Amino acid sequence: SQLSTELAFSVSRRLLELALNEGGPAPLPYTLLATGDAARGELLARRMPDLVFLYADLLAGDAAARWFRHIADRLRDGLQLCGWVSDTE
């Protein structure tokens, strides 16, 4: 499961880079966190990691929320195209 986690993180980092190239710079500082199985290094093969954007939403307006939603959607879509499935599927 550690290998599955590392692979998912590697692919996620690359997909995030691609999404950022498309979406432009972040409107405010953020951190992308892994939670659950992925955070513990216990991600099973093909299970999509639970990733969460952490940012100061008190400073964020609607445009910032749309930017983070767009990047999150691109990341999720990319992981699905690479064969990862979410717990909701």
Coordinates of N, CA and C in Angstrom, one line a residue:
S1 N 0.8 -1.2 0.0 CA 0.0 0.0 0.0 C 0.9 1.3 0.0
Q2 N 2.1 1.2 0.5 CA 3.0 2.4 0.5 C 3.4 2.7 -1.0
L3 N 3.6 1.7 -1.8 CA 3.9 1.9 -3.2 C 2.7 2.5 -3.9
S4 N 1.5 2.0 -3.6 CA 0.3 2.6 -4.2 C 0.2 4.0 -3.9
T5 N 0.5 4.4 -2.6 CA 0.4 5.7 -2.1 C 1.4 6.6 -2.8
E6 N 2.6 6.2 -2.9 CA 3.7 7.0 -3.6 C 3.4 7.2 -5.0
L7 N 2.9 6.2 -5.7 CA 2.5 6.3 -7.1 C 1.4 7.3 -7.3
A8 N 0.3 7.2 -6.4 CA -0.8 8.2 -6.5 C -0.3 9.6 -6.2
F9 N 0.6 9.8 -5.3 CA 1.2 11.1 -5.0 C 2.0 11.6 -6.2
S10 N 2.8 10.8 -6.8 CA 3.6 11.2 -7.9 C 2.7 11.7 -9.1
V11 N 1.7 10.9 -9.4 CA 0.8 11.2 -10.5 C 0.0 12.5 -10.1
S12 N -0.5 12.6 -8.9 CA -1.2 13.8 -8.4 C -0.4 15.0 -8.5
R13 N 0.9 14.9 -8.2 CA 1.8 16.1 -8.3 C 1.9 16.6 -9.8
R14 N 2.0 15.6 -10.7 CA 2.2 16.0 -12.1 C 0.8 16.5 -12.6
L15 N -0.3 15.9 -12.2 CA -1.6 16.4 -12.7 C -1.8 17.8 -12.1
L16 N -1.4 18.1 -10.9 CA -1.5 19.4 -10.3 C -0.7 20.4 -11.1
E17 N 0.6 20.1 -11.5 CA 1.4 20.9 -12.3 C 0.7 21.3 -13.6
L18 N 0.1 20.3 -14.3 CA -0.6 20.5 -15.5 C -1.8 21.4 -15.3
A19 N -2.6 21.2 -14.2 CA -3.7 22.0 -13.9 C -3.3 23.5 -13.7
L20 N -2.2 23.6 -12.9 CA -1.7 25.0 -12.6 C -1.3 25.7 -13.9
N21 N -0.6 25.0 -14.8 CA -0.2 25.6 -16.1 C -1.5 26.0 -16.8
E22 N -2.6 25.3 -16.8 CA -3.8 25.7 -17.5 C -4.5 26.8 -16.7
G23 N -4.6 26.6 -15.4 CA -5.5 27.5 -14.6 C -4.8 28.8 -14.2
G24 N -3.5 28.9 -14.3 CA -2.8 30.1 -13.9 C -2.4 30.0 -12.4
P25 N -1.8 31.1 -11.9 CA -1.3 31.1 -10.6 C -2.5 31.1 -9.6
A26 N -2.2 30.6 -8.4 CA -3.3 30.5 -7.4 C -3.6 32.0 -6.9
P27 N -4.8 32.2 -6.6 CA -5.2 33.6 -6.2 C -4.7 33.9 -4.8
L28 N -4.4 32.9 -4.0 CA -3.8 33.1 -2.6 C -3.1 31.8 -2.2
P29 N -2.2 31.9 -1.2 CA -1.4 30.8 -0.8 C -2.3 29.6 -0.4
Y30 N -1.9 28.4 -0.6 CA -2.6 27.2 -0.3 C -1.7 26.1 0.0
T31 N -2.2 25.0 0.6 CA -1.5 23.7 0.8 C -2.5 22.6 0.3
L32 N -1.9 21.6 -0.3 CA -2.7 20.5 -0.7 C -2.4 19.3 0.2
L33 N -3.4 18.9 1.0 CA -3.2 17.9 2.0 C -3.8 16.5 1.6
A34 N -3.1 15.5 1.9 CA -3.7 14.1 1.8 C -4.4 13.8 3.1
T35 N -5.5 13.1 3.1 CA -6.2 12.7 4.3 C -6.5 11.2 4.2
G36 N -6.9 10.6 5.3 CA -7.3 9.2 5.3 C -6.2 8.2 5.0
D37 N -6.6 7.2 4.2 CA -5.6 6.2 3.8 C -4.4 6.7 3.2
A38 N -4.5 7.7 2.3 CA -3.4 8.3 1.6 C -2.4 8.9 2.6
A39 N -2.9 9.6 3.6 CA -2.1 10.3 4.6 C -1.3 9.3 5.5
R40 N -1.9 8.1 5.7 CA -1.3 7.1 6.5 C -0.4 6.2 5.6
G41 N -0.3 6.4 4.3 CA 0.5 5.6 3.4 C -0.1 4.2 3.2
E42 N -1.4 4.1 3.3 CA -2.1 2.9 3.2 C -3.1 2.8 2.1
L43 N -2.9 3.6 1.1 CA -3.8 3.7 -0.1 C -3.7 2.4 -0.9
L44 N -4.9 1.8 -1.1 CA -5.0 0.6 -1.9 C -4.8 0.9 -3.4
A45 N -4.4 -0.1 -4.1 CA -4.2 0.1 -5.6 C -5.5 0.6 -6.2
R46 N -5.4 1.6 -7.1 CA -6.5 2.1 -7.9 C -7.5 3.0 -7.1
R47 N -7.3 3.1 -5.7 CA -8.2 4.0 -5.0 C -7.7 5.4 -5.0
M48 N -8.6 6.3 -5.4 CA -8.2 7.7 -5.5 C -7.9 8.3 -4.1
P49 N -6.7 9.0 -4.0 CA -6.4 9.6 -2.7 C -7.3 10.7 -2.4
D50 N -7.6 10.8 -1.1 CA -8.4 12.0 -0.6 C -7.5 13.2 -0.4
L51 N -7.7 14.1 -1.3 CA -6.8 15.3 -1.3 C -7.7 16.6 -1.0
V52 N -7.2 17.5 -0.2 CA -7.9 18.6 0.3 C -7.1 19.9 0.1
F53 N -7.6 20.9 -0.5 CA -7.0 22.2 -0.6 C -7.3 22.9 0.7
L54 N -6.2 23.4 1.3 CA -6.4 24.2 2.6 C -5.9 25.7 2.2
Y55 N -6.8 26.6 2.4 CA -6.5 28.0 2.2 C -7.4 28.9 3.0
A56 N -7.0 30.1 3.2 CA -7.7 31.0 4.1 C -8.9 31.6 3.3
D57 N -10.0 30.9 3.5 CA -11.2 31.2 2.7 C -11.8 32.6 3.1
L58 N -11.5 33.0 4.3 CA -11.9 34.4 4.7 C -11.4 35.4 3.8
L59 N -10.3 35.2 3.2 CA -9.7 36.1 2.3 C -10.1 35.9 0.8
A60 N -10.8 34.8 0.6 CA -11.1 34.4 -0.7 C -12.5 34.9 -1.1
G61 N -12.6 35.3 -2.3 CA -13.9 35.6 -2.9 C -14.4 34.5 -3.8
D62 N -15.5 34.8 -4.5 CA -16.0 33.8 -5.4 C -15.0 33.4 -6.5
A63 N -14.2 34.3 -7.0 CA -13.3 34.0 -8.0 C -12.2 33.0 -7.5
A64 N -11.8 33.2 -6.3 CA -10.8 32.2 -5.7 C -11.5 30.8 -5.5
A65 N -12.7 30.8 -5.0 CA -13.4 29.5 -4.9 C -13.6 28.8 -6.2
R66 N -13.9 29.6 -7.3 CA -14.0 29.0 -8.6 C -12.6 28.4 -9.1
W67 N -11.6 29.2 -8.8 CA -10.2 28.7 -9.2 C -9.9 27.4 -8.5
F68 N -10.1 27.3 -7.2 CA -9.8 26.1 -6.5 C -10.7 24.9 -6.9
R69 N -12.0 25.2 -7.2 CA -12.9 24.2 -7.7 C -12.4 23.7 -9.1
H70 N -12.0 24.6 -10.0 CA -11.5 24.2 -11.3 C -10.2 23.3 -11.2
I71 N -9.3 23.7 -10.3 CA -8.1 22.9 -10.2 C -8.4 21.5 -9.6
A72 N -9.3 21.5 -8.6 CA -9.7 20.2 -7.9 C -10.4 19.3 -8.9
D73 N -11.2 19.9 -9.8 CA -11.9 19.1 -10.8 C -10.9 18.5 -11.8
R74 N -9.9 19.3 -12.2 CA -8.9 18.8 -13.2 C -8.1 17.7 -12.5
L75 N -7.8 17.9 -11.3 CA -7.0 16.8 -10.6 C -7.8 15.5 -10.5
R76 N -9.0 15.6 -10.1 CA -9.9 14.5 -10.0 C -10.1 13.8 -11.3
D77 N -10.4 14.6 -12.4 CA -10.6 14.1 -13.7 C -9.3 13.4 -14.2
G78 N -8.2 14.0 -14.0 CA -6.9 13.3 -14.4 C -6.7 12.0 -13.7
L79 N -6.9 12.0 -12.4 CA -6.7 10.7 -11.7 C -7.7 9.6 -12.2
Q80 N -8.9 10.0 -12.5 CA -9.9 9.1 -13.1 C -9.4 8.6 -14.4
L81 N -8.9 9.5 -15.3 CA -8.4 9.1 -16.6 C -7.2 8.1 -16.5
C82 N -6.4 8.2 -15.4 CA -5.3 7.4 -15.1 C -5.7 6.0 -14.5
G83 N -7.0 5.8 -14.2 CA -7.4 4.6 -13.7 C -7.8 4.5 -12.2
W84 N -7.6 5.6 -11.5 CA -8.0 5.6 -10.1 C -9.5 5.8 -10.0
V85 N -10.1 5.2 -9.0 CA -11.5 5.3 -8.7 C -11.7 5.9 -7.3
S86 N -12.8 6.6 -7.2 CA -13.1 7.2 -5.9 C -14.0 6.2 -5.1
D87 N -14.1 6.5 -3.8 CA -14.9 5.6 -2.9 C -16.3 5.7 -3.3
T88 N -16.8 6.7 -4.0 CA -18.2 6.9 -4.3 C -18.6 6.1 -5.5
E89 N -17.6 5.5 -6.2 CA -18.0 4.8 -7.5 C -18.2 3.3 -7.2

